[in-house]
Amino acid sequence: MRWLGTILCLYLGSSWVQSNLEFGLTNAFLPQTTFLLGPMEVPCNESLCTGPLSEIYCHGEILQNSWQFGLQKTCPGDKLRVPAKEVLANFKKLPYPMSVDKFRSFCEESFEQVNYLEVVNLTDWKIDPVFLREITDEKQRNLASELNERWKRLARQFTSDVLTHPDMYPLLPVQNPFIVPGGRFDVYFYWDTYWIIKGLLVSKMYETTKGIIDNFSNLVTTLGYIPNSGNIQLTRRSQPPLFPHMVWEYTKATGSYDEKWLNSMKMEMEFWEKNRTIEVDGHTLFAYKTLSNCPRPENFRGDYSIGMNTTMPSDVWRGISSACESGWDFSSRWMQGDTTAALSNIHTDQIVPVDLNVLMANNYRYMALYAEHFLKIDEATSYRRKLEKISAAIQHVLWDDKLGAWLDFDVSLKKKNSNFYPSNVYPLMIPGFEKYADKVENYMKKSGALKFAGGIPSSLPSESLNQQWDFPNVWAPNQHFVIQSFLATSNSFLQQEAAKQSQAFIETVYNGMYNPTGGLTGGVWEKYDARSTGGAPGTGGEYIVQEGFGWTNGAVLDLIWTFRSNHNRLEKSSELELETSQQFALVYTAAGFCAMVAVVVVFKGLIKYKTRQASEDAEAGALLLGENDENDD
């Protein structure tokens, strides 16, 4: 009878697990199990990817069972041993109840762990590039040398087997070498690449940059857009549309144009115009709103638990996927109205973000310039009209005149988000918006965001926010774009603050590399703690902080290069930093003092003159002194 008891325990235990799976009764989602009675129900209908591999890697029982059995790190694996149809057919032969041993055997027969990337020698990389000689500050030159060296370490290309058999890999391979962010981010990522390119251009690595842009151009031709990453699990969402920015930065640096890139930019903008728009007060603006409404395959357990503890799980999963598309995954920006910034309240697809619309505006600007080069005047005129239209929409919907900044608009709540985010000042980068610089100056002073030694935090206020794109973390993309926003104006305070913020972030990254604290190993991190220049990495998120790191390398190289000539001036001026009101007070005090000195000098001279005259003509001297006494009264 002992065997009967064992079977009963297995049945009851598995039933308890299965019921918790189906109804989401526990925040832990499920205990790791060794026995499943049947497939779980996931109430969604738009997967994170499409194609023959989607039912293996992005949704379906193989993915779900792998997470339940705790095998998700190796199953499904890096490569299929047999074609996708055969994998699915073999899985369907497995009966329920299913044991972990049976499933593990299936995984071992169906998948293998392989290296799908290889280190590549970048022919335009130099160990001692010429630009280093123009950096006069020794510390910054050493840091720039280290960051330049990292391009070689982070350079990858897909193996020949991936390129020959793409149907056997869960990847979107590209032909040319690329730079990976680093750490767990081991393939190309879309928006990271903008700052990587900024740094590559400082390093004069034009061939590598061109190859990366060609990779993205070809992806647009194939897919109609640029995906989040080269991993197919992330391909049905994009990221901030910076491709036209990349093209324009390359063109500015080299003077080179490529007409096929113009066609790719056009295709990508059409994707965003068709799939990512939202109407507010008669204006068309852009929002992050992916089609997918399923748990992310890369974090299935967590997403399932969060969604199933709400009344509308598919809406939550779409909000989560859309936040990942924003690059700010995750941030209190996407959970307005919830002081705890809980993912269960996320609704990214209902929020009009300032930064996305600024990027789209400048995309039209760069595309107009690009089209003009090829004498496509009508096309250029069309882009300029789109620039004017979205600029007007940004100002009408997002500008808050009382605060002096542009704010995200929540369509579901019908109100703006008045919290501070670095993106609140990005519209200064749009032509014509410089006229708001003085109001932005006042906003920045009042916001409290400028008081942190290590950079500008991702959000304020700091209370009750627990996401990684919130306080106290400072991220290279935000810091770089804020500085670019300030530099786009002629406002003297913002110009000075741009230099100050550049120096602060460079110092933070330098110390993180060469003077690490708290027993940490020196490194270049994906995010930092804004509260000091000590270089401590940022905290929070779904994974430990990553080192590498592509966009930090690129942003800091660009900042070092941009401010290379005024570093010494900045150090001297930082010894005396005054608010505008204090500056006026100092000027008035100095002027008053000078006036008093002038009066005293004149008065003393007058006395000497009177004394000399008195010796010659006592009566005239007495009269003169008498008149002067009356004036003194």
CSV table of N, CA and C in Angstrom, one decimal, residues 189-317:
chain,number,residue,atom,x,y,z
A,189,PHE,N,21.5,45.3,-29.3
A,189,PHE,CA,20.3,45.9,-28.8
A,189,PHE,C,20.1,47.3,-29.5
A,190,TYR,N,18.8,47.6,-29.8
A,190,TYR,CA,18.5,48.7,-30.6
A,190,TYR,C,19.0,50.1,-30.0
A,191,TRP,N,18.4,50.5,-29.0
A,191,TRP,CA,18.7,51.9,-28.6
A,191,TRP,C,20.0,52.1,-27.9
A,192,ASP,N,20.5,51.0,-27.3
A,192,ASP,CA,21.9,51.1,-26.8
A,192,ASP,C,22.9,51.5,-27.9
A,193,THR,N,22.6,51.1,-29.1
A,193,THR,CA,23.5,51.3,-30.2
A,193,THR,C,23.7,52.8,-30.5
A,194,TYR,N,22.8,53.6,-30.3
A,194,TYR,CA,23.0,55.0,-30.5
A,194,TYR,C,24.2,55.6,-29.8
A,195,TRP,N,24.2,55.3,-28.5
A,195,TRP,CA,25.4,55.8,-27.7
A,195,TRP,C,26.6,55.1,-28.0
A,196,ILE,N,26.5,53.8,-28.3
A,196,ILE,CA,27.7,53.1,-28.8
A,196,ILE,C,28.3,53.7,-30.0
A,197,ILE,N,27.4,54.1,-31.0
A,197,ILE,CA,27.9,54.8,-32.2
A,197,ILE,C,28.5,56.2,-31.8
A,198,LYS,N,27.9,56.9,-30.9
A,198,LYS,CA,28.5,58.2,-30.5
A,198,LYS,C,29.9,58.0,-30.1
A,199,GLY,N,30.2,56.9,-29.3
A,199,GLY,CA,31.6,56.6,-28.9
A,199,GLY,C,32.4,56.1,-30.0
A,200,LEU,N,31.9,55.3,-30.8
A,200,LEU,CA,32.7,54.8,-32.0
A,200,LEU,C,33.1,55.9,-32.9
A,201,LEU,N,32.3,56.9,-33.1
A,201,LEU,CA,32.7,58.0,-33.9
A,201,LEU,C,33.8,58.9,-33.3
A,202,VAL,N,33.8,59.0,-31.9
A,202,VAL,CA,34.9,59.7,-31.3
A,202,VAL,C,36.2,58.9,-31.5
A,203,SER,N,36.1,57.5,-31.5
A,203,SER,CA,37.2,56.7,-31.8
A,203,SER,C,37.6,56.6,-33.2
A,204,LYS,N,36.9,57.3,-34.1
A,204,LYS,CA,37.1,57.3,-35.5
A,204,LYS,C,36.9,55.9,-36.1
A,205,MET,N,36.0,55.2,-35.6
A,205,MET,CA,35.8,53.8,-36.1
A,205,MET,C,34.6,53.8,-37.1
A,206,TYR,N,34.9,54.5,-38.2
A,206,TYR,CA,33.8,54.7,-39.2
A,206,TYR,C,33.3,53.4,-39.9
A,207,GLU,N,34.3,52.5,-40.2
A,207,GLU,CA,33.9,51.3,-40.8
A,207,GLU,C,33.0,50.4,-40.0
A,208,THR,N,33.3,50.3,-38.7
A,208,THR,CA,32.5,49.6,-37.8
A,208,THR,C,31.1,50.2,-37.7
A,209,THR,N,31.1,51.5,-37.6
A,209,THR,CA,29.8,52.2,-37.5
A,209,THR,C,28.9,52.0,-38.7
A,210,LYS,N,29.5,52.1,-39.9
A,210,LYS,CA,28.8,51.9,-41.1
A,210,LYS,C,28.2,50.5,-41.2
A,211,GLY,N,29.0,49.5,-40.7
A,211,GLY,CA,28.5,48.1,-40.7
A,211,GLY,C,27.3,48.0,-39.8
A,212,ILE,N,27.3,48.6,-38.7
A,212,ILE,CA,26.2,48.5,-37.7
A,212,ILE,C,25.0,49.1,-38.3
A,213,ILE,N,25.1,50.3,-38.9
A,213,ILE,CA,24.0,51.0,-39.5
A,213,ILE,C,23.4,50.1,-40.7
A,214,ASP,N,24.3,49.5,-41.4
A,214,ASP,CA,23.8,48.6,-42.5
A,214,ASP,C,23.0,47.4,-41.9
A,215,ASN,N,23.5,46.9,-40.8
A,215,ASN,CA,22.7,45.8,-40.1
A,215,ASN,C,21.3,46.2,-39.8
A,216,PHE,N,21.2,47.4,-39.2
A,216,PHE,CA,19.8,47.9,-38.9
A,216,PHE,C,19.0,48.2,-40.1
A,217,SER,N,19.7,48.8,-41.1
A,217,SER,CA,19.0,49.1,-42.4
A,217,SER,C,18.4,47.8,-43.0
A,218,ASN,N,19.2,46.7,-43.0
A,218,ASN,CA,18.7,45.5,-43.5
A,218,ASN,C,17.6,44.9,-42.7
A,219,LEU,N,17.6,45.0,-41.4
A,219,LEU,CA,16.5,44.6,-40.5
A,219,LEU,C,15.2,45.3,-40.8
A,220,VAL,N,15.3,46.6,-41.1
A,220,VAL,CA,14.1,47.3,-41.5
A,220,VAL,C,13.5,46.8,-42.8
A,221,THR,N,14.4,46.5,-43.7
A,221,THR,CA,14.0,46.0,-45.0
A,221,THR,C,13.3,44.7,-44.9
A,222,THR,N,13.8,43.9,-43.9
A,222,THR,CA,13.2,42.5,-43.7
A,222,THR,C,11.9,42.6,-42.9
A,223,LEU,N,11.9,43.3,-41.8
A,223,LEU,CA,10.8,43.3,-40.8
A,223,LEU,C,9.9,44.5,-40.9
A,224,GLY,N,10.4,45.6,-41.4
A,224,GLY,CA,9.6,46.8,-41.4
A,224,GLY,C,9.9,47.7,-40.2
A,225,TYR,N,10.7,47.2,-39.3
A,225,TYR,CA,11.1,48.0,-38.1
A,225,TYR,C,12.4,47.4,-37.5
A,226,ILE,N,12.9,48.0,-36.5
A,226,ILE,CA,14.1,47.5,-35.8
A,226,ILE,C,13.6,46.9,-34.5
A,227,PRO,N,13.9,45.6,-34.2
A,227,PRO,CA,13.4,45.0,-33.0
A,227,PRO,C,14.3,45.4,-31.8
A,228,ASN,N,13.7,45.1,-30.6
A,228,ASN,CA,14.4,45.4,-29.4
A,228,ASN,C,15.8,44.8,-29.4
A,229,SER,N,16.0,43.6,-29.9
A,229,SER,CA,17.3,42.9,-29.8
A,229,SER,C,17.3,41.8,-30.9
A,230,GLY,N,18.5,41.2,-31.0
A,230,GLY,CA,18.7,40.1,-31.9
A,230,GLY,C,18.2,38.8,-31.4
A,231,ASN,N,17.6,38.7,-30.2
A,231,ASN,CA,17.0,37.5,-29.6
A,231,ASN,C,15.5,37.5,-30.0
A,232,ILE,N,15.1,36.4,-30.6
A,232,ILE,CA,13.7,36.4,-31.1
A,232,ILE,C,12.6,36.6,-30.1
A,233,GLN,N,13.0,36.3,-28.8
A,233,GLN,CA,12.0,36.5,-27.7
A,233,GLN,C,11.7,37.9,-27.5
A,234,LEU,N,12.5,38.8,-28.1
A,234,LEU,CA,12.3,40.3,-27.9
A,234,LEU,C,11.9,41.0,-29.2
A,235,THR,N,11.6,40.2,-30.2
A,235,THR,CA,11.5,40.8,-31.5
A,235,THR,C,10.2,41.5,-31.9
A,236,ARG,N,9.1,41.2,-31.1
A,236,ARG,CA,7.8,41.8,-31.5
A,236,ARG,C,7.6,43.2,-30.8
A,237,ARG,N,8.7,43.6,-30.2
A,237,ARG,CA,8.7,45.0,-29.6
A,237,ARG,C,9.9,45.7,-30.2
A,238,SER,N,9.9,47.0,-30.3
A,238,SER,CA,11.0,47.7,-30.8
A,238,SER,C,11.7,48.4,-29.5
A,239,GLN,N,12.4,49.5,-29.8
A,239,GLN,CA,12.9,50.3,-28.7
A,239,GLN,C,12.9,51.8,-29.2
A,240,PRO,N,13.2,52.8,-28.4
A,240,PRO,CA,13.2,54.1,-28.9
A,240,PRO,C,13.8,54.3,-30.2
A,241,PRO,N,13.1,54.9,-31.2
A,241,PRO,CA,13.4,54.9,-32.6
A,241,PRO,C,14.6,55.8,-32.9
A,242,LEU,N,15.8,55.4,-32.7
A,242,LEU,CA,17.0,56.2,-32.8
A,242,LEU,C,17.7,56.0,-34.1
A,243,PHE,N,17.2,55.2,-35.0
A,243,PHE,CA,17.9,54.8,-36.2
A,243,PHE,C,18.3,56.1,-37.1
A,244,PRO,N,17.3,57.0,-37.3
A,244,PRO,CA,17.7,58.2,-38.0
A,244,PRO,C,18.7,59.1,-37.3
A,245,HIS,N,18.7,59.1,-36.0
A,245,HIS,CA,19.8,59.8,-35.2
A,245,HIS,C,21.1,59.1,-35.5
A,246,MET,N,21.2,57.8,-35.6
A,246,MET,CA,22.5,57.1,-35.8
A,246,MET,C,23.0,57.5,-37.2
A,247,VAL,N,22.1,57.4,-38.2
A,247,VAL,CA,22.5,57.8,-39.6
A,247,VAL,C,23.0,59.2,-39.6
A,248,TRP,N,22.3,60.1,-39.0
A,248,TRP,CA,22.7,61.5,-39.1
A,248,TRP,C,24.0,61.8,-38.3
A,249,GLU,N,24.3,61.1,-37.2
A,249,GLU,CA,25.5,61.3,-36.5
A,249,GLU,C,26.7,60.8,-37.4
A,250,TYR,N,26.5,59.7,-38.1
A,250,TYR,CA,27.5,59.2,-39.0
A,250,TYR,C,27.8,60.1,-40.1
A,251,THR,N,26.7,60.7,-40.7
A,251,THR,CA,26.8,61.6,-41.8
A,251,THR,C,27.5,62.9,-41.4
A,252,LYS,N,27.2,63.4,-40.2
A,252,LYS,CA,27.9,64.6,-39.7
A,252,LYS,C,29.4,64.3,-39.6
A,253,ALA,N,29.8,63.1,-39.1
A,253,ALA,CA,31.2,62.8,-38.8
A,253,ALA,C,31.9,62.6,-40.1
A,254,THR,N,31.3,62.0,-41.1
A,254,THR,CA,32.0,61.5,-42.3
A,254,THR,C,31.7,62.3,-43.6
A,255,GLY,N,30.5,62.9,-43.6
A,255,GLY,CA,30.1,63.6,-44.8
A,255,GLY,C,29.5,62.6,-45.8
A,256,SER,N,29.3,61.3,-45.4
A,256,SER,CA,28.8,60.3,-46.3
A,256,SER,C,27.3,60.1,-46.2
A,257,TYR,N,26.7,59.8,-47.4
A,257,TYR,CA,25.3,59.6,-47.4
A,257,TYR,C,25.1,58.2,-48.1
A,258,ASP,N,24.0,57.6,-47.8
A,258,ASP,CA,23.6,56.3,-48.5
A,258,ASP,C,22.1,56.3,-48.7
A,259,GLU,N,21.7,56.3,-50.0
A,259,GLU,CA,20.3,56.5,-50.3
A,259,GLU,C,19.4,55.3,-49.7
A,260,LYS,N,20.0,54.1,-49.6
A,260,LYS,CA,19.2,53.0,-49.1
A,260,LYS,C,18.9,53.2,-47.6
A,261,TRP,N,19.7,54.0,-46.9
A,261,TRP,CA,19.4,54.3,-45.5
A,261,TRP,C,18.2,55.2,-45.4
A,262,LEU,N,18.1,56.1,-46.4
A,262,LEU,CA,16.9,57.0,-46.4
A,262,LEU,C,15.7,56.2,-46.6
A,263,ASN,N,15.7,55.2,-47.5
A,263,ASN,CA,14.5,54.3,-47.6
A,263,ASN,C,14.2,53.5,-46.4
A,264,SER,N,15.3,53.1,-45.7
A,264,SER,CA,15.1,52.3,-44.4
A,264,SER,C,14.5,53.2,-43.4
A,265,MET,N,15.0,54.5,-43.3
A,265,MET,CA,14.4,55.4,-42.3
A,265,MET,C,12.9,55.6,-42.6
A,266,LYS,N,12.6,55.8,-43.9
A,266,LYS,CA,11.2,56.0,-44.3
A,266,LYS,C,10.3,54.8,-43.8
A,267,MET,N,10.8,53.6,-44.1
A,267,MET,CA,10.0,52.4,-43.7
A,267,MET,C,9.8,52.3,-42.2
A,268,GLU,N,10.9,52.7,-41.4
A,268,GLU,CA,10.7,52.6,-40.0
A,268,GLU,C,9.7,53.6,-39.5
A,269,MET,N,9.8,54.8,-40.0
A,269,MET,CA,8.9,55.9,-39.5
A,269,MET,C,7.4,55.5,-39.9
A,270,GLU,N,7.2,54.8,-41.0
A,270,GLU,CA,5.9,54.4,-41.4
A,270,GLU,C,5.4,53.4,-40.4
A,271,PHE,N,6.3,52.5,-39.9
A,271,PHE,CA,5.9,51.5,-38.9
A,271,PHE,C,5.4,52.2,-37.6
A,272,TRP,N,6.1,53.2,-37.2
A,272,TRP,CA,5.7,53.9,-36.0
A,272,TRP,C,4.5,54.7,-36.2
A,273,GLU,N,4.3,55.3,-37.3
A,273,GLU,CA,3.1,56.1,-37.6
A,273,GLU,C,1.9,55.2,-37.7
A,274,LYS,N,2.1,54.0,-38.2
A,274,LYS,CA,0.9,53.1,-38.3
A,274,LYS,C,0.6,52.4,-37.0
A,275,ASN,N,1.5,52.1,-36.2
A,275,ASN,CA,1.3,51.2,-35.1
A,275,ASN,C,1.5,51.8,-33.7
A,276,ARG,N,2.0,53.0,-33.6
A,276,ARG,CA,2.4,53.6,-32.3
A,276,ARG,C,1.9,55.0,-32.1
A,277,THR,N,0.7,55.3,-32.7
A,277,THR,CA,0.2,56.7,-32.5
A,277,THR,C,-1.0,56.7,-31.5
A,278,ILE,N,-1.3,57.9,-31.0
A,278,ILE,CA,-2.4,58.0,-30.0
A,278,ILE,C,-2.9,59.4,-30.2
A,279,GLU,N,-4.2,59.6,-30.1
A,279,GLU,CA,-4.8,60.9,-30.3
A,279,GLU,C,-5.1,61.6,-29.0
A,280,VAL,N,-4.8,62.9,-28.9
A,280,VAL,CA,-5.1,63.7,-27.7
A,280,VAL,C,-5.5,65.1,-28.1
A,281,ASP,N,-6.7,65.5,-27.8
A,281,ASP,CA,-7.1,66.8,-28.1
A,281,ASP,C,-7.0,67.2,-29.6
A,282,GLY,N,-7.2,66.2,-30.4
A,282,GLY,CA,-7.1,66.5,-31.9
A,282,GLY,C,-5.7,66.5,-32.4
A,283,HIS,N,-4.7,66.1,-31.6
A,283,HIS,CA,-3.3,66.0,-32.0
A,283,HIS,C,-2.9,64.6,-32.0
A,284,THR,N,-2.1,64.2,-33.0
A,284,THR,CA,-1.5,62.9,-33.1
A,284,THR,C,-0.1,62.9,-32.5
A,285,LEU,N,0.0,62.0,-31.5
A,285,LEU,CA,1.3,61.9,-30.8
A,285,LEU,C,1.7,60.4,-30.8
A,286,PHE,N,2.9,60.1,-30.3
A,286,PHE,CA,3.3,58.7,-30.3
A,286,PHE,C,3.4,58.1,-28.9
A,287,ALA,N,3.2,56.8,-28.8
A,287,ALA,CA,3.3,56.1,-27.5
A,287,ALA,C,3.9,54.7,-27.8
A,288,TYR,N,4.4,54.2,-26.7
A,288,TYR,CA,4.9,52.8,-26.7
A,288,TYR,C,3.7,51.9,-26.5
A,289,LYS,N,3.3,51.1,-27.5
A,289,LYS,CA,2.1,50.2,-27.3
A,289,LYS,C,2.3,49.0,-28.2
A,290,THR,N,2.9,48.0,-27.7
A,290,THR,CA,3.2,46.8,-28.4
A,290,THR,C,1.9,46.0,-28.6
A,291,LEU,N,1.9,45.1,-29.6
A,291,LEU,CA,0.8,44.2,-29.8
A,291,LEU,C,0.7,43.1,-28.8
A,292,SER,N,1.9,42.7,-28.3
A,292,SER,CA,1.9,41.5,-27.4
A,292,SER,C,1.2,41.7,-26.1
A,293,ASN,N,0.4,40.7,-25.7
A,293,ASN,CA,-0.3,40.8,-24.4
A,293,ASN,C,-0.1,39.5,-23.6
A,294,CYS,N,1.1,38.9,-23.8
A,294,CYS,CA,1.4,37.7,-23.1
A,294,CYS,C,2.6,37.9,-22.1
A,295,PRO,N,2.8,37.0,-21.2
A,295,PRO,CA,4.0,37.2,-20.3
A,295,PRO,C,5.3,37.1,-21.2
A,296,ARG,N,6.2,37.9,-20.8
A,296,ARG,CA,7.5,37.8,-21.5
A,296,ARG,C,8.2,36.5,-21.3
A,297,PRO,N,8.7,35.9,-22.4
A,297,PRO,CA,9.3,34.6,-22.2
A,297,PRO,C,10.6,34.6,-21.4
A,298,GLU,N,11.3,35.8,-21.4
A,298,GLU,CA,12.5,35.9,-20.6
A,298,GLU,C,12.2,36.1,-19.1
A,299,ASN,N,11.0,36.3,-18.7
A,299,ASN,CA,10.6,36.5,-17.3
A,299,ASN,C,9.2,35.9,-17.1
A,300,PHE,N,8.9,34.7,-17.6
A,300,PHE,CA,7.6,34.2,-17.7
A,300,PHE,C,7.0,34.1,-16.3
A,301,ARG,N,7.8,33.5,-15.3
A,301,ARG,CA,7.2,33.3,-14.0
A,301,ARG,C,6.8,34.6,-13.3
A,302,GLY,N,7.6,35.6,-13.4
A,302,GLY,CA,7.3,36.9,-12.7
A,302,GLY,C,6.1,37.5,-13.4
A,303,ASP,N,6.1,37.6,-14.7
A,303,ASP,CA,5.0,38.3,-15.4
A,303,ASP,C,3.7,37.5,-15.1
A,304,TYR,N,3.7,36.2,-15.2
A,304,TYR,CA,2.5,35.4,-15.0
A,304,TYR,C,1.9,35.7,-13.6
A,305,SER,N,2.7,35.7,-12.6
A,305,SER,CA,2.3,36.0,-11.2
A,305,SER,C,1.6,37.4,-11.1
A,306,ILE,N,2.3,38.4,-11.7
A,306,ILE,CA,1.8,39.8,-11.6
A,306,ILE,C,0.5,39.9,-12.3
A,307,GLY,N,0.4,39.4,-13.5
A,307,GLY,CA,-0.8,39.5,-14.3
A,307,GLY,C,-2.0,38.8,-13.7
A,308,MET,N,-1.8,37.5,-13.2
A,308,MET,CA,-2.9,36.7,-12.7
A,308,MET,C,-3.4,37.2,-11.3
A,309,ASN,N,-2.7,38.1,-10.7
A,309,ASN,CA,-3.2,38.7,-9.5
A,309,ASN,C,-3.9,40.0,-9.8
A,310,THR,N,-4.3,40.3,-11.0
A,310,THR,CA,-5.1,41.4,-11.4
A,310,THR,C,-6.3,41.0,-12.1
A,311,THR,N,-7.2,41.9,-12.4
A,311,THR,CA,-8.5,41.5,-13.1
A,311,THR,C,-8.3,41.5,-14.6
A,312,MET,N,-7.3,42.1,-15.1
A,312,MET,CA,-7.0,42.2,-16.5
A,312,MET,C,-5.6,41.8,-16.8
A,313,PRO,N,-5.2,40.6,-16.7
A,313,PRO,CA,-3.8,40.2,-16.9
A,313,PRO,C,-3.2,40.5,-18.3
A,314,SER,N,-4.0,40.4,-19.3
A,314,SER,CA,-3.5,40.6,-20.7
A,314,SER,C,-3.1,42.1,-20.8
A,315,ASP,N,-3.9,43.0,-20.2
A,315,ASP,CA,-3.6,44.4,-20.2
A,315,ASP,C,-2.3,44.7,-19.5
A,316,VAL,N,-2.1,44.1,-18.4
A,316,VAL,CA,-0.8,44.3,-17.6
A,316,VAL,C,0.3,43.8,-18.4
A,317,TRP,N,0.2,42.6,-19.1
A,317,TRP,CA,1.3,42.1,-19.9
A,317,TRP,C,1.6,43.0,-21.1
